[in-house]
Short mmCIF file of C-alpha atoms and ligand atoms in Angstrom, two decimals:
data_model
loop_
_atom_site.label_atom_id
_atom_site.label_comp_id
_atom_site.label_asym_id
_atom_site.label_seq_id
_atom_site.Cartn_x
_atom_site.Cartn_y
_atom_site.Cartn_z
CA MET I 210 75.77 129.08 76.72
CA SER I 211 78.55 127.64 74.84
CA LEU I 212 78.02 123.88 73.65
CA ASN I 213 80.66 122.32 76.01
CA LYS I 214 78.41 123.67 79.35
CA ALA I 215 75.84 122.62 77.36
CA SER I 216 76.98 118.69 77.55
CA SER I 217 78.16 119.18 80.86
CA LEU I 218 74.94 119.69 82.54
CA LEU I 219 73.28 117.00 80.05
CA PRO I 220 74.65 113.93 81.96
CA PHE I 221 72.50 114.90 85.25
CA LEU I 222 68.92 114.70 82.70
CA SER I 223 69.91 110.90 82.48
CA LEU I 224 71.46 109.39 85.10
CA VAL I 225 69.83 106.63 87.51
CA LEU I 226 68.58 108.42 90.14
CA ALA I 227 67.17 104.99 92.19
CA ALA I 228 68.11 103.48 95.41
CA PRO I 229 72.25 102.52 95.88
CA HIS I 230 72.86 99.08 96.45
CA GLY I 231 74.48 97.87 99.34
CA PRO I 232 78.12 96.52 98.95
CA PRO I 233 79.22 94.52 95.78
CA THR I 234 79.63 90.20 97.09
CA PHE I 235 82.29 88.59 95.30
CA PRO I 236 80.96 85.44 92.71
CA THR I 237 82.91 82.03 93.91
CA ASN I 238 81.99 80.31 90.75
CA ASN I 239 82.50 82.58 87.77
CA LYS I 240 84.57 81.56 84.58
CA TYR I 241 87.29 83.40 83.83
CA THR I 242 90.16 83.36 81.80
CA ILE I 243 93.27 84.78 83.39
CA THR I 244 94.96 86.45 80.46
CA SER I 245 97.84 89.20 80.78
CA GLY I 246 94.74 91.37 77.81
CA GLY I 247 93.50 95.19 79.30
CA THR I 248 96.65 97.44 78.78
CA HIS I 249 95.27 100.68 76.33
CA GLY I 250 97.83 102.18 73.94
CA ASN I 251 99.68 105.53 75.71
CA GLN I 252 98.23 104.89 78.45
CA GLY I 253 99.76 104.52 82.03
CA ALA I 254 101.56 107.47 84.07
CA HIS I 255 104.66 109.11 81.41
CA PRO I 256 107.27 111.23 82.56
CA VAL I 257 107.00 113.90 84.22
CA VAL I 258 107.32 117.09 81.89
CA SER I 259 109.11 120.25 82.87
CA PRO I 260 108.07 123.42 82.47
CA ALA I 261 110.39 124.99 79.54
CA VAL I 262 109.83 122.29 77.73
CA ASN I 263 105.73 123.43 78.04
CA ALA I 264 104.99 126.85 79.53
CA ARG I 265 101.36 126.02 79.77
CA SER I 266 102.08 122.97 82.20
CA SER I 267 102.06 121.61 85.06
CA GLU I 268 105.72 120.49 86.64
CA LEU I 269 106.21 118.26 89.32
CA SER I 270 110.26 117.20 88.88
CA THR I 271 111.65 119.09 92.12
CA ILE I 272 108.50 119.80 94.03
CA LEU I 273 107.20 116.49 95.26
CA PRO I 274 107.58 113.91 98.16
CA ARG I 275 107.81 110.71 96.02
CA ASN I 276 106.75 108.68 99.21
CA GLY I 277 104.47 105.86 97.99
CA VAL I 278 102.47 104.68 101.84
CA GLY I 279 101.15 107.62 104.23
CA SER I 280 101.24 110.32 100.99
CA LYS I 281 97.60 111.81 101.65
CA ALA I 282 96.04 114.07 99.08
CA THR I 283 95.11 118.06 100.88
CA GLY I 284 93.79 120.49 99.94
CA ASN I 285 91.41 121.35 97.10
CA ALA I 286 91.35 117.74 96.05
CA VAL I 287 89.27 116.96 100.10
CA HIS I 288 86.20 118.38 98.35
CA TRP I 289 86.60 115.28 95.64
CA TYR I 290 86.37 112.26 98.64
CA THR I 291 84.33 110.47 100.24
CA SER I 292 84.29 107.98 102.80
CA ASP I 293 80.32 107.08 102.28
CA PHE I 294 80.02 104.57 99.55
CA SER I 295 76.23 104.96 99.07
CA THR I 296 76.89 109.03 98.37
CA GLY I 297 76.06 109.51 94.56
CA ASN I 298 73.61 108.39 91.61
CA SER I 299 73.33 104.58 90.31
CA GLY I 300 74.80 104.91 86.66
CA TYR I 301 73.75 105.60 82.63
CA ALA I 302 70.12 104.26 82.79
CA ASP I 303 72.53 102.50 79.26
CA PRO I 304 75.85 102.19 80.42
CA GLN I 305 77.60 102.08 76.59
CA TYR I 306 76.52 105.89 76.46
CA TYR I 307 79.21 108.79 76.61
CA TYR I 308 79.45 112.83 76.51
CA CYS I 309 82.30 114.09 75.05
CA PHE I 310 84.12 116.40 78.14
CA ASN I 311 86.83 118.20 76.32
CA GLY I 312 88.22 122.32 77.45
CA PRO I 313 89.27 123.19 80.87
CA ALA I 314 88.68 121.65 83.76
CA ALA I 315 85.66 124.07 84.62
CA ASN I 316 83.63 122.08 81.53
CA PHE I 317 83.76 118.15 83.58
CA PRO I 318 81.37 117.17 85.37
CA PRO I 319 80.36 118.15 89.21
CA PHE I 320 81.48 115.43 91.95
CA ALA I 321 77.36 115.25 92.81
CA ASN I 322 77.19 114.11 89.36
CA TRP I 323 79.18 110.77 90.30
CA MET I 324 77.97 107.65 90.49
CA ASN I 325 77.95 105.63 94.15
CA PHE I 326 81.12 103.64 94.24
CA TYR I 327 78.55 100.05 95.53
CA ASP I 328 77.17 100.29 91.55
CA MET I 329 80.22 101.34 90.58
CA PHE I 330 81.51 98.67 91.55
CA ASP I 331 79.14 96.09 90.18
CA LEU I 332 79.02 97.98 86.57
CA ASN I 333 82.16 97.01 86.49
CA GLN I 334 82.47 92.76 88.26
CA ALA I 335 79.27 92.35 85.35
CA THR I 336 81.66 94.50 83.00
CA SER I 337 85.28 92.52 83.19
CA LEU I 338 86.08 91.75 86.40
CA ASN I 339 83.82 88.39 86.66
CA SER I 340 85.32 87.53 83.28
CA GLU I 341 89.62 88.05 84.04
CA GLU I 342 90.05 86.71 87.40
CA SER I 343 88.08 85.08 90.17
CA GLY I 344 85.18 86.07 92.84
CA PRO I 345 87.99 86.49 96.16
CA LEU I 346 90.37 88.33 94.19
CA GLN I 347 87.31 90.77 93.65
CA GLY I 348 87.23 90.55 97.07
CA ASP I 349 91.09 91.51 97.43
CA LEU I 350 90.76 94.36 94.96
CA TYR I 351 87.58 96.14 96.49
CA ASN I 352 90.03 96.18 99.92
CA SER I 353 92.83 96.92 98.14
CA ILE I 354 90.95 100.15 97.02
CA VAL I 355 89.09 100.92 100.19
CA GLN I 356 91.42 100.96 102.35
CA VAL I 357 93.72 102.52 99.96
CA SER I 358 91.83 105.01 99.25
CA ALA I 359 90.73 105.69 102.98
CA ASP I 360 95.18 106.01 103.39
CA SER I 361 94.83 108.33 100.48
CA GLY I 362 91.95 110.47 101.15
CA VAL I 363 91.66 109.92 97.01
CA ASP I 364 88.29 108.63 96.71
CA ALA I 365 87.82 105.03 95.85
CA ARG I 366 85.52 105.53 92.98
CA TYR I 367 88.44 107.83 91.61
CA ILE I 368 90.58 104.85 92.02
CA LEU I 369 88.57 102.49 90.49
CA ALA I 370 88.26 104.54 87.07
CA ILE I 371 91.50 105.34 86.76
CA ILE I 372 92.55 101.11 87.36
CA MET I 373 89.77 100.21 84.43
CA GLN I 374 91.12 102.56 82.02
CA GLU I 375 94.22 101.47 82.90
CA SER I 376 93.61 97.40 83.13
CA THR I 377 90.08 96.80 83.42
CA GLY I 378 91.43 95.72 86.08
CA ASN I 379 93.03 92.62 85.09
CA LEU I 380 95.43 91.90 87.48
CA TYR I 381 97.75 89.96 85.48
CA VAL I 382 97.65 92.84 82.28
CA GLY I 383 101.68 92.87 81.52
CA CYS I 384 104.10 96.05 81.99
CA THR I 385 104.16 99.00 78.54
CA ASN I 386 106.72 101.23 78.55
CA ASN I 387 106.76 104.74 77.28
CA GLY I 388 109.56 106.29 78.98
CA VAL I 389 109.08 105.51 82.02
CA GLU I 390 107.90 101.74 82.54
CA ASN I 391 104.18 100.82 84.03
CA CYS I 392 103.34 97.96 85.99
CA GLY I 393 100.39 96.55 87.65
CA ILE I 394 96.78 97.53 87.58
CA MET I 395 97.10 101.57 87.40
CA GLN I 396 100.39 101.57 84.84
CA ALA I 397 101.81 103.04 87.43
CA TYR I 398 105.07 105.00 87.51
CA ALA I 399 108.81 103.30 87.31
CA GLY I 400 109.62 101.68 90.00
CA SER I 401 105.47 100.30 90.40
CA VAL I 402 104.68 96.17 90.25
CA SER I 403 102.92 93.55 89.06
CA PHE I 404 100.27 91.08 90.77
CA ASN I 405 101.48 87.83 92.58
CA PRO I 406 99.29 84.92 93.15
CA ASN I 407 101.47 83.91 95.51
CA ASN I 408 100.62 86.81 97.79
CA ALA I 409 97.45 88.28 96.60
CA GLN I 410 96.18 90.93 99.09
CA ALA I 411 98.78 92.13 99.70
CA SER I 412 100.73 92.67 95.98
CA ILE I 413 97.10 94.73 95.04
CA THR I 414 97.26 96.44 97.93
CA GLN I 415 101.09 96.85 96.23
CA MET I 416 99.13 97.73 92.73
CA VAL I 417 97.46 100.48 94.44
CA VAL I 418 99.77 102.45 96.27
CA ASP I 419 102.09 102.54 93.47
CA GLY I 420 99.36 104.45 91.22
CA THR I 421 97.34 106.41 93.50
CA GLN I 422 100.30 107.42 96.48
CA GLY I 423 102.49 107.21 94.02
CA THR I 424 106.30 105.24 93.47
CA SER I 425 110.13 106.04 94.87
CA GLN I 426 111.01 106.99 91.11
CA GLY I 427 107.74 109.58 90.33
CA PRO I 428 104.18 110.57 91.76
CA GLY I 429 101.29 109.39 91.78
CA LEU I 430 97.03 110.75 92.00
CA VAL I 431 98.13 111.63 95.26
CA GLN I 432 101.32 113.90 93.90
CA TRP I 433 99.35 115.44 91.21
CA PHE I 434 96.68 116.42 93.37
CA ASN I 435 99.13 117.83 95.96
CA ASP I 436 100.74 120.26 92.62
CA VAL I 437 99.14 123.43 94.47
CA ASP I 438 102.10 125.08 95.50
CA GLY I 439 101.18 128.84 94.47
CA VAL I 440 102.80 128.66 91.15
CA SER I 441 100.30 129.57 88.04
CA GLY I 442 98.57 126.22 86.23
CA LYS I 443 98.50 123.77 88.16
CA THR I 444 96.00 121.39 89.27
CA GLY I 445 94.91 122.84 92.16
CA GLY I 446 93.63 118.80 93.45
CA ASN I 447 90.96 118.42 90.75
CA PRO I 448 90.83 115.36 89.88
CA TYR I 449 90.47 115.75 86.31
CA SER I 450 93.65 117.83 85.68
CA VAL I 451 94.90 115.19 88.17
CA ALA I 452 94.24 112.42 85.48
CA ARG I 453 95.73 114.41 82.97
CA GLY I 454 99.39 114.81 84.44
CA TYR I 455 98.96 111.46 85.42
CA ASN I 456 98.24 110.43 81.53
CA SER I 457 100.70 113.24 80.01
CA GLY I 458 103.11 113.76 83.00
CA THR I 459 101.67 118.06 81.48
CA ILE I 460 99.07 119.95 81.39
CA ASP I 461 97.03 121.85 78.36
CA PHE I 462 95.00 123.36 81.14
CA SER I 463 92.73 125.06 78.52
CA ASN I 464 92.00 121.74 77.28
CA LEU I 465 91.79 118.60 79.02
CA SER I 466 91.08 116.70 75.94
CA ASP I 467 94.43 117.66 74.37
CA ALA I 468 96.58 114.56 74.67
CA GLU I 469 99.15 115.88 75.47
CA GLY I 470 101.51 113.50 73.58
CA ALA I 471 99.37 110.59 75.30
CA THR I 472 95.24 109.49 75.31
CA ALA I 473 93.28 112.14 74.16
CA SER I 474 90.07 110.77 75.64
CA TYR I 475 91.70 109.69 78.66
CA VAL I 476 89.58 113.02 81.00
CA SER I 477 86.41 111.79 79.18
CA ASP I 478 86.91 108.00 79.99
CA ILE I 479 87.40 108.58 83.14
CA ALA I 480 84.73 111.19 83.87
CA ASN I 481 82.40 109.04 82.03
CA ARG I 482 83.26 106.03 83.87
CA LEU I 483 82.62 107.93 87.30
CA GLN I 484 78.97 109.05 85.79
CA GLY I 485 77.64 105.50 84.82
CA TRP I 486 79.96 104.45 81.84
CA ASN I 487 81.05 101.06 81.44
CA GLY I 488 83.45 101.07 79.06
CA ASN I 489 82.50 99.57 75.96
CA ASP I 490 81.61 101.42 72.35
CA GLY I 491 79.47 98.58 71.09
CA GLU I 492 76.82 101.82 70.25
CA GLY I 493 79.49 104.49 69.14
CA TYR I 494 79.19 107.02 71.52
CA ARG I 495 82.58 107.91 71.85
CA ALA I 496 83.66 107.03 68.46
CA ALA I 497 81.56 110.22 68.01
CA CYS I 498 83.75 112.23 70.00
CA GLY I 499 86.13 111.63 66.85
CA PHE I 500 88.83 112.33 69.82
C1 NAG F 651 90.05 119.90 72.63
O1 NAG F 651 90.89 118.50 72.68
C2 NAG F 651 90.29 117.19 71.60
C3 NAG F 651 91.20 116.23 70.59
O2 NAG F 651 92.34 117.34 70.25
C4 NAG F 651 89.46 118.29 70.31
O3 NAG F 651 88.87 117.20 70.04
C5 NAG F 651 88.48 119.24 71.27
O4 NAG F 651 88.28 119.68 69.75
C6 NAG F 651 89.38 120.13 71.66
N1 NAG F 651 88.45 121.23 72.38
C7 NAG F 651 88.86 122.99 72.62
C8 NAG F 651 87.62 123.30 73.68
O5 NAG F 651 90.06 122.63 71.52
#
């Protein structure tokens, strides 16, 4: 057994298998501070790279309907989706623990290792949402994730993981530019919008649509999930390949932790968030991966 394989099996051993909790509650008295913090350098949806630039790469510029609302993940993507928010484990016993994932998609955790959406939302509320926005706005964010997940066929936990990775769930996060302008809580493709406090629920939903279902100018998660049209080296609906495509605009399928010009740890971070990591590295587990 290779080291990579071993590390992808270990997480199961340390998952907490307690009975899942119910839906989150949204405190009305949380002490939050409005800040535009939350973006991490060189993340967000990157420009899509053509295969002429990198023969290993996936390529979306000609095949994609960039249709935002109404677009839906199909094919193998359905094996990485559930509408049951109690399905899954309860996360890591130590939420700062972090497993180093790299190599091909097969080295990354199976669907059965993901934590359940209810507990995952609670974990991220406790880690950052409670200090970043009011309880009612957290409720709006929850509603938007649930709605867009059902509409798009992209698992709610996966959408939440990308949101936490891109902005720590901070609704007020600013736009960044890595060649395309990335706005909103998913730092989505050009054409994406930011939060509008005067139209809170609708603008949060639009931010989640932009990242999940794409903008008028480029792909979201759905378009990367559906990148399956017969050419070898497409994502084939695998969420870890999708995460690399979203972050880098191109994919090294032999090593999803190859940054391809963006963030090396991105896919490993997403995998750990899905299993129970809270995004903090106070104990140095993530740093030890050397990404
Ligand atoms: C994948 O890339 C990461 C980041 O550069 C590196 O640390 C890791 O050793 C690579 N893994 C493999 C299996 O090539």
